[in-house]
Short mmCIF file of C-alpha atoms in Angstrom, two decimals:
data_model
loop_
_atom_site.label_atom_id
_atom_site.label_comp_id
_atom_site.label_asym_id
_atom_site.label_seq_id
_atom_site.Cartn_x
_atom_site.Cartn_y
_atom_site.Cartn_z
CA UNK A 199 8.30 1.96 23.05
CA UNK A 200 6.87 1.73 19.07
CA UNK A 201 4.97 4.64 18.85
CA UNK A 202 2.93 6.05 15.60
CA UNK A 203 1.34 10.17 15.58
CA UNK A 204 -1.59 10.30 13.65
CA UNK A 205 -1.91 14.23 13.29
CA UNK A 206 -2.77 16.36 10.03
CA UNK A 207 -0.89 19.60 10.81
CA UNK A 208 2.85 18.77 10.58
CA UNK A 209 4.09 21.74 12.61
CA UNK A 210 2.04 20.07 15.67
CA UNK A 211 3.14 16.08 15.17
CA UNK A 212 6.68 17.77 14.73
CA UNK A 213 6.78 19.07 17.69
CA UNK A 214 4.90 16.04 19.90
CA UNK A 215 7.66 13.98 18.08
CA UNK A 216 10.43 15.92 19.49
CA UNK A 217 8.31 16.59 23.11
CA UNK A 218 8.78 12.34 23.58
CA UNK A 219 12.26 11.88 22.52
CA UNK A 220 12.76 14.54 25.10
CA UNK A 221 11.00 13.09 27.64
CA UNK A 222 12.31 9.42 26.90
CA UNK A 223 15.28 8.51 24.65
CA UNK A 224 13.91 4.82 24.22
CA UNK A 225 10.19 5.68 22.50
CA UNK A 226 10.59 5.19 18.81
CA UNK A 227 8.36 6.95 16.08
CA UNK A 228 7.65 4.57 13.48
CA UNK A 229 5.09 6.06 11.86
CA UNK A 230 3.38 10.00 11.55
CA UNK A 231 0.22 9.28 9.71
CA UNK A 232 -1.74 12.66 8.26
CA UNK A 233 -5.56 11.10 8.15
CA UNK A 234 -8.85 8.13 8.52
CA UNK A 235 -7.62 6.31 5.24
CA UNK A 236 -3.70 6.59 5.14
CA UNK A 237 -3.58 5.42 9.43
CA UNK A 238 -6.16 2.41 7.90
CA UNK A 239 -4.04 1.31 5.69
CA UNK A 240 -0.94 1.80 7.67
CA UNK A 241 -2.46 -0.64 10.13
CA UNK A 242 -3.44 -3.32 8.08
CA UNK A 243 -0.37 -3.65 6.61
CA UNK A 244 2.15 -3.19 9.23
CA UNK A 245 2.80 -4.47 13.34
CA UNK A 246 0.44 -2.76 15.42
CA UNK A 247 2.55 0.10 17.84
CA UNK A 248 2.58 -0.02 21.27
CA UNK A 249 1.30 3.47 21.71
CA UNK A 250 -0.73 5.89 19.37
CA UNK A 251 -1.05 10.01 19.57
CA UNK A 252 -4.48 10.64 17.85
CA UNK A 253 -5.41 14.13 16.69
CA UNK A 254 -9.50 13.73 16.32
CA UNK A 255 -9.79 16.58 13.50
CA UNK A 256 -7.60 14.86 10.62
CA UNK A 257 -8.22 16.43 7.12
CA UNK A 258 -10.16 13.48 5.76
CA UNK A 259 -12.64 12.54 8.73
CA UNK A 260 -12.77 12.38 12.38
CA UNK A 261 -10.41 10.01 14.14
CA UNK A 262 -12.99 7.71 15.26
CA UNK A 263 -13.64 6.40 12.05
CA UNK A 264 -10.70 4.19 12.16
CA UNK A 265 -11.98 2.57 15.15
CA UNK A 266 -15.07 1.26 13.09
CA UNK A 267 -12.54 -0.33 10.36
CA UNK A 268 -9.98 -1.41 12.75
CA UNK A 269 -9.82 -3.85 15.80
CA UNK A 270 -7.54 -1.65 17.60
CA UNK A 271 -5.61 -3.17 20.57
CA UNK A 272 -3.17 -0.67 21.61
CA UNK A 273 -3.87 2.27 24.09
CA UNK A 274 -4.62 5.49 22.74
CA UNK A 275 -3.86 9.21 23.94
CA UNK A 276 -6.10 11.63 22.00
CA UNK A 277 -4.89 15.07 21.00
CA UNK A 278 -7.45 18.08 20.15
CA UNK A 279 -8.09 21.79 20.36
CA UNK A 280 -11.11 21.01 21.96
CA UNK A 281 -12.90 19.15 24.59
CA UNK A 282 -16.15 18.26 23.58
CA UNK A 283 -14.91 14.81 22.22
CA UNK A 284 -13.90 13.38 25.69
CA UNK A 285 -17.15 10.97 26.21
CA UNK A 286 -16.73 9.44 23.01
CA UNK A 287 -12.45 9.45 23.35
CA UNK A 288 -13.31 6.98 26.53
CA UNK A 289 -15.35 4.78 24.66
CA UNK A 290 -12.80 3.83 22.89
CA UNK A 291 -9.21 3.00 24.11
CA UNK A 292 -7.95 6.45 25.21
CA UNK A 293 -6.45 6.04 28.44
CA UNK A 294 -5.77 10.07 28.03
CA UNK A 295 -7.13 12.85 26.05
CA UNK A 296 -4.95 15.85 25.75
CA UNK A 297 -5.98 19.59 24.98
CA UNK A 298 -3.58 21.65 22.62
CA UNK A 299 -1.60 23.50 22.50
CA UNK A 300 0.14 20.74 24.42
CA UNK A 301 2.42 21.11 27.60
CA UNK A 302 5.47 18.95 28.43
CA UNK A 303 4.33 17.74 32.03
CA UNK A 304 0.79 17.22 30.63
CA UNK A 305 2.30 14.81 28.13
CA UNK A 306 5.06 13.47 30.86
CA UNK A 307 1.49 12.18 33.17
CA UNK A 308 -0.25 11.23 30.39
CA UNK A 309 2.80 8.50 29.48
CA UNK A 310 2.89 7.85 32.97
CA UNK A 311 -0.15 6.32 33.04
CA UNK A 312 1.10 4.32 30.13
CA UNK A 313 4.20 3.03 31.75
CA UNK A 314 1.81 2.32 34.90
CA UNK A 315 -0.73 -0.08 32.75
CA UNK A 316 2.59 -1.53 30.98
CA UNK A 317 3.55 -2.73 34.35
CA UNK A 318 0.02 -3.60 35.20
CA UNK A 319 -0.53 -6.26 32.00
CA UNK A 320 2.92 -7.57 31.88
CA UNK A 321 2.41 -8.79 35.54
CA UNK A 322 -1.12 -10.12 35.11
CA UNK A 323 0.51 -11.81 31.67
CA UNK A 324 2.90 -13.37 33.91
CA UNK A 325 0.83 -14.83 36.59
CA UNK A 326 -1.60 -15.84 34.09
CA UNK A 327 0.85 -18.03 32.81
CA UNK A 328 1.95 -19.14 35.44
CA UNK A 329 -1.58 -20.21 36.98
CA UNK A 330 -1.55 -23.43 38.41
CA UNK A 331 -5.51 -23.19 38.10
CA UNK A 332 -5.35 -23.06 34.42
CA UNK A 333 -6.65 -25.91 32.12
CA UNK A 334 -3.81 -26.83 30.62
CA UNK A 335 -3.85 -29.08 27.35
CA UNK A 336 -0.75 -31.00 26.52
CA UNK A 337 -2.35 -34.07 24.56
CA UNK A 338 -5.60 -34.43 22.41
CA UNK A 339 -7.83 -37.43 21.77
CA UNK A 340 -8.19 -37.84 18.36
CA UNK A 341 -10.04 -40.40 16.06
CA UNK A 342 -8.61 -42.59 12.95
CA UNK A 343 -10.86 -44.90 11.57
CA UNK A 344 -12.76 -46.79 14.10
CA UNK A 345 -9.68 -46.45 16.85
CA UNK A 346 -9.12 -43.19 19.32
CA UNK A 347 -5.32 -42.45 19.95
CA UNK A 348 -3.98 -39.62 21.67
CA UNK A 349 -1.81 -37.18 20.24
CA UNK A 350 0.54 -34.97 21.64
CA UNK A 351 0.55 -31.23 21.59
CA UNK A 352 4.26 -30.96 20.22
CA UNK A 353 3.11 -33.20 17.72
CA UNK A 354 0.45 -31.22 16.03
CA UNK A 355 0.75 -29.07 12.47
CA UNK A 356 -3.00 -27.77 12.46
CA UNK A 357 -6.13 -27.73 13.01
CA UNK A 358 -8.49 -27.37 10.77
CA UNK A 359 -12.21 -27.63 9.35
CA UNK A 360 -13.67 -29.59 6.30
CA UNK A 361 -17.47 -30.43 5.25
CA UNK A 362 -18.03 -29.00 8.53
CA UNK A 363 -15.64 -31.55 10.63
CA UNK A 364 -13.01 -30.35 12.23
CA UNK A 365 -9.58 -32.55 12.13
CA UNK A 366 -6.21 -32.22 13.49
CA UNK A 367 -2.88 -32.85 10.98
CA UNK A 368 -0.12 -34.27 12.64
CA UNK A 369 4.06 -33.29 11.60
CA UNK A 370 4.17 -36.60 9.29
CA UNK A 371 0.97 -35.51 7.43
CA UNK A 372 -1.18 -37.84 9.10
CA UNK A 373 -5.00 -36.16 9.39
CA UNK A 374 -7.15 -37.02 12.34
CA UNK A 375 -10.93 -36.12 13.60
CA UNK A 376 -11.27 -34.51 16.61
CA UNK A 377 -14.33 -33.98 18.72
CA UNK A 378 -13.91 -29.72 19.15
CA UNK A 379 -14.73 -26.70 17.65
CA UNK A 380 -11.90 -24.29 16.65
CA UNK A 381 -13.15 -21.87 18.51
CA UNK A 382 -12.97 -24.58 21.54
CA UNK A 383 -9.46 -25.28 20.96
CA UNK A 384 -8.61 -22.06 20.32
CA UNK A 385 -9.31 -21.84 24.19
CA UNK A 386 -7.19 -24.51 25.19
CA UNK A 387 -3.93 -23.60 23.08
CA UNK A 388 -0.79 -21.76 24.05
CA UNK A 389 0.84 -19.06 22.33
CA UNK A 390 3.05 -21.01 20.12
CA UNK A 391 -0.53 -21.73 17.83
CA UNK A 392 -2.30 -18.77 15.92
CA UNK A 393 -6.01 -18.75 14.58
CA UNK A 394 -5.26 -17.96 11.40
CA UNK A 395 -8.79 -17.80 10.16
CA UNK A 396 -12.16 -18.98 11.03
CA UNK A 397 -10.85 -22.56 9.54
CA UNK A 398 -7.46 -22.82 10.63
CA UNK A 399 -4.99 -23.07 13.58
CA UNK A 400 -1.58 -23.73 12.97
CA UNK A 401 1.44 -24.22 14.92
CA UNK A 402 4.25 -21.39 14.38
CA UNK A 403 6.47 -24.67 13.42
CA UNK A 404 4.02 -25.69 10.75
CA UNK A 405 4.13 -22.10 8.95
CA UNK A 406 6.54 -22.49 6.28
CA UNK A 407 6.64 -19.21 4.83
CA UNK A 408 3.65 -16.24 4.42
CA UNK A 409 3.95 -13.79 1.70
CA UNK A 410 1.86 -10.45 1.14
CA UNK A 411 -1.19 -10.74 -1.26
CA UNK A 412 -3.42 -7.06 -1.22
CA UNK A 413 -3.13 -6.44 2.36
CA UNK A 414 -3.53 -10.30 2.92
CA UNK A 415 -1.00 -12.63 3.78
CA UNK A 416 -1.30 -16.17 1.88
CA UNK A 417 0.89 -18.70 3.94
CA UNK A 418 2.43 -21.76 3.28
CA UNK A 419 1.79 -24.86 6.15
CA UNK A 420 3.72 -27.85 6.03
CA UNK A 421 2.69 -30.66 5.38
CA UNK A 422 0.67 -28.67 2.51
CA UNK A 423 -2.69 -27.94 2.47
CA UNK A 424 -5.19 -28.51 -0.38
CA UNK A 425 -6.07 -24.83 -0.36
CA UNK A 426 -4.66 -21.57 0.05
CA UNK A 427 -4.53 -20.42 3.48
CA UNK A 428 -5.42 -16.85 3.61
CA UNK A 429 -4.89 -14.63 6.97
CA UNK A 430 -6.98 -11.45 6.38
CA UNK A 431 -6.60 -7.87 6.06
CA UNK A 432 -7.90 -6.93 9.59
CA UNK A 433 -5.59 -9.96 10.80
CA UNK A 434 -2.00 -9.78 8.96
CA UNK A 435 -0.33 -7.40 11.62
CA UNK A 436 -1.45 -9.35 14.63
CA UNK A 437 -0.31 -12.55 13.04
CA UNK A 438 2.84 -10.53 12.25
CA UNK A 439 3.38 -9.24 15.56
CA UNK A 440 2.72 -12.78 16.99
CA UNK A 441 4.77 -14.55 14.37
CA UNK A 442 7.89 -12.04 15.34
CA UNK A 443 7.46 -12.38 19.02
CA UNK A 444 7.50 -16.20 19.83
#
């Protein structure tokens, strides 16, 4: 498990580091962050973890604040000398909250519960997939000219949006209208197509090569594009993460 400690007193994130390998040989510290602006930036640029340890007091600023800069999808286990926080720790995605000085078999229930929703998502990921209920989109009608033809899914670089229409670009560079919004065929998709921005969707095929630009990532499709393709700040370590997983 990719785990990151974001705690200001280094005696204390020490210690919680050693308290998990302990506890389980296979969790990984990539990351022990010391406040609001260095986790920020941390998370912007890098693959989200699978599991954060959040002291609320950091030097800078409360914890919370990263929450209102970043769209944070991982669980979260807050960490404090006090308990007046806990109301606004659940509003958020703390699925513990733990009170120092903290004790090994407090932290051993606390992953527990981790391991237990783990379990829970991968199985609902499963049979979500495997569905037999759910829409399923293998071919698109598309318009050329005055004549409809229907594409196939496998055949598809992008989608994207221009003057407001959105088309679909084919592998041999030919570019087609299609009756959708993104955000409609963002719906129908698989996982093997990313929504790069609020223009484009490409296929992981079509992404030639992506390359870091100020926390941004500017990517090259093929065929080639008439503009840059940007994928944001907020957005580079999803598309990362989902780039590195298919």
């Amino acid at each position: 498990m990719r785990v990151i400690i974001i705690e200001d007193e280094k005696t204390a994130a020490a210690k919680l580091a050693q308290m998990l390998s302990s506890i389980d040989s296979s969790i990984k510290i990539e990351a022990v962050l010391e406040g609001v602006e260095e986790t920020v930036d941390y998370l912007k640029l890098n693959v989200h973890p699978q599991l954060a340890f959040v002291d609320i007091q950091l030097a800078d600023d409360v914890s919370f604040e990263i929450f209102k800069t970043i769209d944070v999808q991982f669980p979260v286990i807050f960490t404090t000398a006090y308990d007046n926080y806990i109301i606004k720790a659940l509003e958020l995605n703390s699925i513990d909250y733990l009170l120092k000085p903290i004790v090994e078999d407090r932290l051993k229930m606390a992953l527990g519960k981790v391991k237990k929703l783990e379990t829970h998502f991968i199985q609902h990921k499963f049979n979500t997939l495997f569905d037999q209920g759910k829409p399923s989109k293998s071919r698109f009608l598309v318009k050329k000219g005055i004549e409809y033809v229907s594409v196939s899914t496998h055949q598809i670089a992008y989608f994207f949006t221009e003057h407001k229409i959105v088309f679909l670009k084919d592998r041999n560079g030919e570019k087609y209208i299609i009756d959708k919004t993104i955000a409609e065929l963002q719906e129908l998709l698989d996982q093997q197509f990313f929504r790069i921005n609020r223009k484009y969707i490409a296929h992981i095929e079509a992404i030639k090569s992506f390359k870091p630009d100020n926390g941004k990532l500017q990517l090259t499709l093929e065929p080639n594009t008439k503009e840059e393709v940007i994928v944001s700040k907020e957005n580079a370590p999803h598309f990362r993460q989902w780039i590195e997983g298919q």
